[in-house]
């Protein structure tokens, strides 16, 4: 056998493997594409017209959000702004502007041309913010939040959300995982919802980062996968969970990645932690 024959043989084998490799890449892309079109990634009709719709009674659930690789400052800023969408006082934004500036109180007042008849010191600002938070957690806002910030496990924080609607809860998960220009985005935000009546109705979900962040993927404890089309999350009080035959999440495997035992630990009320953060920021000036 000549050298040319050997080279031809090598090229032929390489060509066969190359064809198989290209076919594999095409299959992976096509299968992913078809999978993404199999359910919630297509724009859904109203939930009660979706043949895969699984209505739930969200009042039966205890609800938690696990957040990885961020800090308390990020969580506080995101939550207070989320609650601020419901009409809380604009002093939240004022506090953000002050903290972001890195200036002393006097410098901040001077730069922003404040005078003695305006917001001239942060004591007044903190008092006002405390009043707003007292109103929020006295029930004037439907969403109540507790944060477990001291007990951290493997860089995780846990939020327990109470008295929330399905749409508000999913919106909060989306909001916490939303990219921010100023602050470090968490590496993972995972929601766990524990049904107090039927264990198999427990579910876990997260934003599907392979799409444009308009969709969630999740799984019930029995490994029935589902999707949530976020733009339609407000259409029904029974949610818009759409079941899927596509298996993208294994419930137990995903649950094993979060410090689930923290749900049974004593929690620090979020408003107390927020005020503690505020005092620390104030004392640093």
GROMACS .gro file of C-alpha atoms in nm:
model
  285
    1UNK     CA    1   0.000   0.000   0.000
    2UNK     CA    2   0.139   0.331  -0.105
    3UNK     CA    3   0.151   0.651   0.100
    4UNK     CA    4  -0.119   0.798  -0.124
    5UNK     CA    5  -0.348   0.503  -0.053
    6UNK     CA    6  -0.295   0.552   0.321
    7UNK     CA    7  -0.373   0.922   0.298
    8UNK     CA    8  -0.688   0.853   0.097
    9UNK     CA    9  -0.798   0.602   0.359
   10UNK     CA   10  -0.739   0.849   0.642
   11UNK     CA   11  -0.932   1.120   0.461
   12UNK     CA   12  -1.218   0.881   0.392
   13UNK     CA   13  -1.245   0.785   0.759
   14UNK     CA   14  -1.221   1.148   0.865
   15UNK     CA   15  -1.491   1.236   0.616
   16UNK     CA   16  -1.727   0.973   0.758
   17UNK     CA   17  -1.670   1.099   1.112
   18UNK     CA   18  -1.715   1.457   0.992
   19UNK     CA   19  -2.051   1.371   0.838
   20UNK     CA   20  -2.162   1.201   1.159
   21UNK     CA   21  -2.049   1.502   1.361
   22UNK     CA   22  -2.242   1.745   1.140
   23UNK     CA   23  -2.552   1.525   1.159
   24UNK     CA   24  -2.521   1.517   1.539
   25UNK     CA   25  -2.493   1.897   1.560
   26UNK     CA   26  -2.794   1.940   1.331
   27UNK     CA   27  -2.995   1.686   1.531
   28UNK     CA   28  -2.912   1.861   1.859
   29UNK     CA   29  -3.017   2.199   1.724
   30UNK     CA   30  -3.332   2.070   1.559
   31UNK     CA   31  -3.439   1.865   1.859
   32UNK     CA   32  -3.384   2.166   2.085
   33UNK     CA   33  -3.580   2.383   1.845
   34UNK     CA   34  -3.871   2.139   1.826
   35UNK     CA   35  -3.863   2.092   2.200
   36UNK     CA   36  -3.885   2.463   2.256
   37UNK     CA   37  -4.183   2.482   2.023
   38UNK     CA   38  -4.361   2.194   2.190
   39UNK     CA   39  -4.541   2.396   2.453
   40UNK     CA   40  -4.502   2.718   2.647
   41UNK     CA   41  -4.243   2.882   2.427
   42UNK     CA   42  -4.513   2.937   2.172
   43UNK     CA   43  -4.734   3.226   2.274
   44UNK     CA   44  -5.020   3.067   2.465
   45UNK     CA   45  -5.388   3.155   2.446
   46UNK     CA   46  -5.573   3.232   2.766
   47UNK     CA   47  -5.501   2.957   3.023
   48UNK     CA   48  -5.852   2.809   3.017
   49UNK     CA   49  -5.817   2.761   2.640
   50UNK     CA   50  -5.485   2.579   2.671
   51UNK     CA   51  -5.537   2.202   2.654
   52UNK     CA   52  -5.226   2.151   2.873
   53UNK     CA   53  -5.329   2.405   3.137
   54UNK     CA   54  -5.304   2.284   3.497
   55UNK     CA   55  -5.492   2.523   3.726
   56UNK     CA   56  -5.370   2.539   4.087
   57UNK     CA   57  -5.493   2.684   4.414
   58UNK     CA   58  -5.196   2.895   4.515
   59UNK     CA   59  -5.333   2.951   4.866
   60UNK     CA   60  -5.240   2.589   4.945
   61UNK     CA   61  -4.869   2.660   4.895
   62UNK     CA   62  -4.579   2.776   5.106
   63UNK     CA   63  -4.352   2.957   4.865
   64UNK     CA   64  -3.977   3.011   4.866
   65UNK     CA   65  -3.716   3.166   4.640
   66UNK     CA   66  -3.354   3.045   4.655
   67UNK     CA   67  -3.094   3.295   4.533
   68UNK     CA   68  -2.730   3.204   4.469
   69UNK     CA   69  -2.411   3.410   4.451
   70UNK     CA   70  -2.530   3.756   4.540
   71UNK     CA   71  -2.547   3.970   4.853
   72UNK     CA   72  -2.812   4.116   5.081
   73UNK     CA   73  -2.779   4.459   4.922
   74UNK     CA   74  -2.886   4.323   4.583
   75UNK     CA   75  -3.185   4.143   4.736
   76UNK     CA   76  -3.297   4.446   4.935
   77UNK     CA   77  -3.272   4.684   4.642
   78UNK     CA   78  -3.460   4.450   4.412
   79UNK     CA   79  -3.740   4.376   4.657
   80UNK     CA   80  -3.802   4.731   4.767
   81UNK     CA   81  -3.818   4.840   4.405
   82UNK     CA   82  -4.055   4.552   4.330
   83UNK     CA   83  -4.282   4.662   4.612
   84UNK     CA   84  -4.238   5.021   4.501
   85UNK     CA   85  -4.418   4.934   4.178
   86UNK     CA   86  -4.733   4.924   4.390
   87UNK     CA   87  -4.706   5.290   4.480
   88UNK     CA   88  -4.468   5.309   4.775
   89UNK     CA   89  -4.300   5.639   4.842
   90UNK     CA   90  -4.043   5.787   4.605
   91UNK     CA   91  -3.798   5.813   4.896
   92UNK     CA   92  -3.686   5.462   4.802
   93UNK     CA   93  -3.535   5.604   4.485
   94UNK     CA   94  -3.384   5.890   4.684
   95UNK     CA   95  -3.209   5.643   4.914
   96UNK     CA   96  -3.078   5.446   4.616
   97UNK     CA   97  -2.940   5.761   4.459
   98UNK     CA   98  -2.765   5.855   4.783
   99UNK     CA   99  -2.607   5.512   4.839
  100UNK     CA  100  -2.500   5.485   4.474
  101UNK     CA  101  -2.332   5.825   4.487
  102UNK     CA  102  -2.078   5.721   4.754
  103UNK     CA  103  -2.095   6.075   4.892
  104UNK     CA  104  -2.140   6.197   5.246
  105UNK     CA  105  -2.475   6.346   5.338
  106UNK     CA  106  -2.345   6.703   5.308
  107UNK     CA  107  -2.178   6.629   4.975
  108UNK     CA  108  -2.490   6.463   4.841
  109UNK     CA  109  -2.704   6.761   4.941
  110UNK     CA  110  -2.458   7.004   4.782
  111UNK     CA  111  -2.422   6.811   4.457
  112UNK     CA  112  -2.798   6.775   4.424
  113UNK     CA  113  -2.853   7.140   4.521
  114UNK     CA  114  -3.066   7.056   4.821
  115UNK     CA  115  -3.165   7.340   5.050
  116UNK     CA  116  -3.286   7.347   5.410
  117UNK     CA  117  -3.647   7.316   5.301
  118UNK     CA  118  -3.580   6.994   5.111
  119UNK     CA  119  -3.449   6.650   5.218
  120UNK     CA  120  -3.148   6.784   5.406
  121UNK     CA  121  -3.039   6.476   5.605
  122UNK     CA  122  -3.083   6.103   5.589
  123UNK     CA  123  -3.239   6.081   5.934
  124UNK     CA  124  -3.554   6.231   5.784
  125UNK     CA  125  -3.522   6.003   5.485
  126UNK     CA  126  -3.482   5.688   5.695
  127UNK     CA  127  -3.777   5.785   5.912
  128UNK     CA  128  -3.992   5.822   5.604
  129UNK     CA  129  -3.876   5.491   5.460
  130UNK     CA  130  -3.944   5.316   5.791
  131UNK     CA  131  -4.299   5.450   5.780
  132UNK     CA  132  -4.341   5.310   5.430
  133UNK     CA  133  -4.216   4.969   5.535
  134UNK     CA  134  -4.443   4.969   5.841
  135UNK     CA  135  -4.737   5.023   5.607
  136UNK     CA  136  -4.620   4.748   5.371
  137UNK     CA  137  -4.581   4.487   5.642
  138UNK     CA  138  -4.896   4.595   5.825
  139UNK     CA  139  -5.089   4.454   5.532
  140UNK     CA  140  -5.142   4.760   5.314
  141UNK     CA  141  -4.946   4.577   5.047
  142UNK     CA  142  -5.061   4.223   4.963
  143UNK     CA  143  -4.710   4.082   4.937
  144UNK     CA  144  -4.533   3.991   5.262
  145UNK     CA  145  -4.170   3.885   5.252
  146UNK     CA  146  -3.941   3.725   5.504
  147UNK     CA  147  -3.573   3.677   5.431
  148UNK     CA  148  -3.335   3.429   5.585
  149UNK     CA  149  -3.013   3.622   5.547
  150UNK     CA  150  -2.792   3.507   5.833
  151UNK     CA  151  -2.810   3.134   5.769
  152UNK     CA  152  -2.646   3.088   5.433
  153UNK     CA  153  -2.548   2.759   5.277
  154UNK     CA  154  -2.315   2.732   4.981
  155UNK     CA  155  -2.368   3.098   4.887
  156UNK     CA  156  -2.747   3.064   4.891
  157UNK     CA  157  -3.006   3.300   5.041
  158UNK     CA  158  -3.366   3.201   5.089
  159UNK     CA  159  -3.677   3.418   5.072
  160UNK     CA  160  -4.013   3.306   5.204
  161UNK     CA  161  -4.300   3.488   5.036
  162UNK     CA  162  -4.638   3.501   5.208
  163UNK     CA  163  -4.986   3.610   5.104
  164UNK     CA  164  -4.887   3.637   4.740
  165UNK     CA  165  -5.087   3.564   4.429
  166UNK     CA  166  -4.942   3.326   4.171
  167UNK     CA  167  -4.873   3.612   3.930
  168UNK     CA  168  -4.705   3.831   4.194
  169UNK     CA  169  -4.485   3.543   4.308
  170UNK     CA  170  -4.369   3.450   3.957
  171UNK     CA  171  -4.314   3.818   3.882
  172UNK     CA  172  -4.092   3.848   4.190
  173UNK     CA  173  -3.886   3.546   4.081
  174UNK     CA  174  -3.845   3.702   3.738
  175UNK     CA  175  -3.756   4.039   3.894
  176UNK     CA  176  -3.485   3.892   4.120
  177UNK     CA  177  -3.326   3.713   3.824
  178UNK     CA  178  -3.341   4.019   3.600
  179UNK     CA  179  -3.011   4.161   3.483
  180UNK     CA  180  -2.892   4.482   3.646
  181UNK     CA  181  -2.636   4.728   3.519
  182UNK     CA  182  -2.520   4.827   3.868
  183UNK     CA  183  -2.532   4.513   4.076
  184UNK     CA  184  -2.415   4.157   4.039
  185UNK     CA  185  -2.689   3.935   3.901
  186UNK     CA  186  -2.732   3.605   4.092
  187UNK     CA  187  -2.598   3.295   3.924
  188UNK     CA  188  -2.923   3.111   4.000
  189UNK     CA  189  -3.276   3.199   4.116
  190UNK     CA  190  -3.498   2.897   4.182
  191UNK     CA  191  -3.854   2.896   4.313
  192UNK     CA  192  -3.983   2.612   4.531
  193UNK     CA  193  -4.355   2.588   4.609
  194UNK     CA  194  -4.462   2.338   4.876
  195UNK     CA  195  -4.823   2.223   4.868
  196UNK     CA  196  -4.961   2.184   5.221
  197UNK     CA  197  -5.219   1.924   5.119
  198UNK     CA  198  -5.076   1.708   4.839
  199UNK     CA  199  -4.701   1.645   4.832
  200UNK     CA  200  -4.704   1.548   4.464
  201UNK     CA  201  -4.830   1.897   4.387
  202UNK     CA  202  -4.501   2.051   4.507
  203UNK     CA  203  -4.322   2.218   4.219
  204UNK     CA  204  -3.996   2.387   4.135
  205UNK     CA  205  -3.932   2.637   3.855
  206UNK     CA  206  -3.686   2.890   3.713
  207UNK     CA  207  -3.643   3.122   3.418
  208UNK     CA  208  -3.552   2.936   3.101
  209UNK     CA  209  -3.227   3.113   3.016
  210UNK     CA  210  -3.221   2.954   2.671
  211UNK     CA  211  -3.505   3.178   2.563
  212UNK     CA  212  -3.553   3.553   2.588
  213UNK     CA  213  -3.643   3.528   2.960
  214UNK     CA  214  -4.013   3.535   2.877
  215UNK     CA  215  -4.060   3.174   2.985
  216UNK     CA  216  -4.016   2.959   3.293
  217UNK     CA  217  -3.954   2.587   3.300
  218UNK     CA  218  -4.038   2.368   3.596
  219UNK     CA  219  -4.139   2.031   3.732
  220UNK     CA  220  -4.383   1.889   3.982
  221UNK     CA  221  -4.260   1.633   4.235
  222UNK     CA  222  -4.385   1.353   4.007
  223UNK     CA  223  -4.152   1.488   3.736
  224UNK     CA  224  -4.431   1.622   3.517
  225UNK     CA  225  -4.260   1.912   3.346
  226UNK     CA  226  -4.430   2.238   3.262
  227UNK     CA  227  -4.377   2.586   3.128
  228UNK     CA  228  -4.502   2.929   3.232
  229UNK     CA  229  -4.530   3.196   2.965
  230UNK     CA  230  -4.442   3.503   3.172
  231UNK     CA  231  -4.623   3.772   2.968
  232UNK     CA  232  -4.950   3.582   3.034
  233UNK     CA  233  -4.890   3.515   3.403
  234UNK     CA  234  -5.167   3.756   3.510
  235UNK     CA  235  -5.447   3.605   3.300
  236UNK     CA  236  -5.587   3.374   3.570
  237UNK     CA  237  -5.574   3.359   3.949
  238UNK     CA  238  -5.522   2.983   3.905
  239UNK     CA  239  -5.193   3.045   3.725
  240UNK     CA  240  -5.089   2.961   3.371
  241UNK     CA  241  -4.888   2.642   3.422
  242UNK     CA  242  -4.882   2.449   3.094
  243UNK     CA  243  -4.785   2.081   3.121
  244UNK     CA  244  -4.534   1.936   2.878
  245UNK     CA  245  -4.421   1.588   2.775
  246UNK     CA  246  -4.071   1.725   2.728
  247UNK     CA  247  -3.847   1.640   3.026
  248UNK     CA  248  -3.615   1.934   3.094
  249UNK     CA  249  -3.607   1.928   3.475
  250UNK     CA  250  -3.588   1.635   3.716
  251UNK     CA  251  -3.754   1.748   4.037
  252UNK     CA  252  -3.532   1.562   4.287
  253UNK     CA  253  -3.212   1.649   4.102
  254UNK     CA  254  -3.296   2.019   4.098
  255UNK     CA  255  -3.412   2.017   4.461
  256UNK     CA  256  -3.085   1.851   4.565
  257UNK     CA  257  -2.892   2.152   4.433
  258UNK     CA  258  -3.052   2.397   4.675
  259UNK     CA  259  -3.021   2.401   5.058
  260UNK     CA  260  -3.379   2.286   5.103
  261UNK     CA  261  -3.337   2.224   5.477
  262UNK     CA  262  -3.325   2.602   5.528
  263UNK     CA  263  -3.703   2.623   5.483
  264UNK     CA  264  -3.742   2.487   5.836
  265UNK     CA  265  -3.498   2.730   5.998
  266UNK     CA  266  -3.608   3.034   6.197
  267UNK     CA  267  -3.632   3.332   5.965
  268UNK     CA  268  -3.546   3.698   6.013
  269UNK     CA  269  -3.840   3.921   5.908
  270UNK     CA  270  -3.737   4.112   5.600
  271UNK     CA  271  -3.842   4.454   5.726
  272UNK     CA  272  -3.616   4.413   6.031
  273UNK     CA  273  -3.324   4.313   5.812
  274UNK     CA  274  -3.390   4.603   5.578
  275UNK     CA  275  -3.386   4.853   5.864
  276UNK     CA  276  -3.063   4.699   5.992
  277UNK     CA  277  -2.912   4.745   5.647
  278UNK     CA  278  -3.035   5.105   5.640
  279UNK     CA  279  -2.875   5.184   5.974
  280UNK     CA  280  -2.545   5.031   5.862
  281UNK     CA  281  -2.549   5.241   5.545
  282UNK     CA  282  -2.628   5.549   5.750
  283UNK     CA  283  -2.353   5.491   6.006
  284UNK     CA  284  -2.094   5.452   5.729
  285UNK     CA  285  -2.135   5.815   5.620
   0.00000   0.00000   0.00000
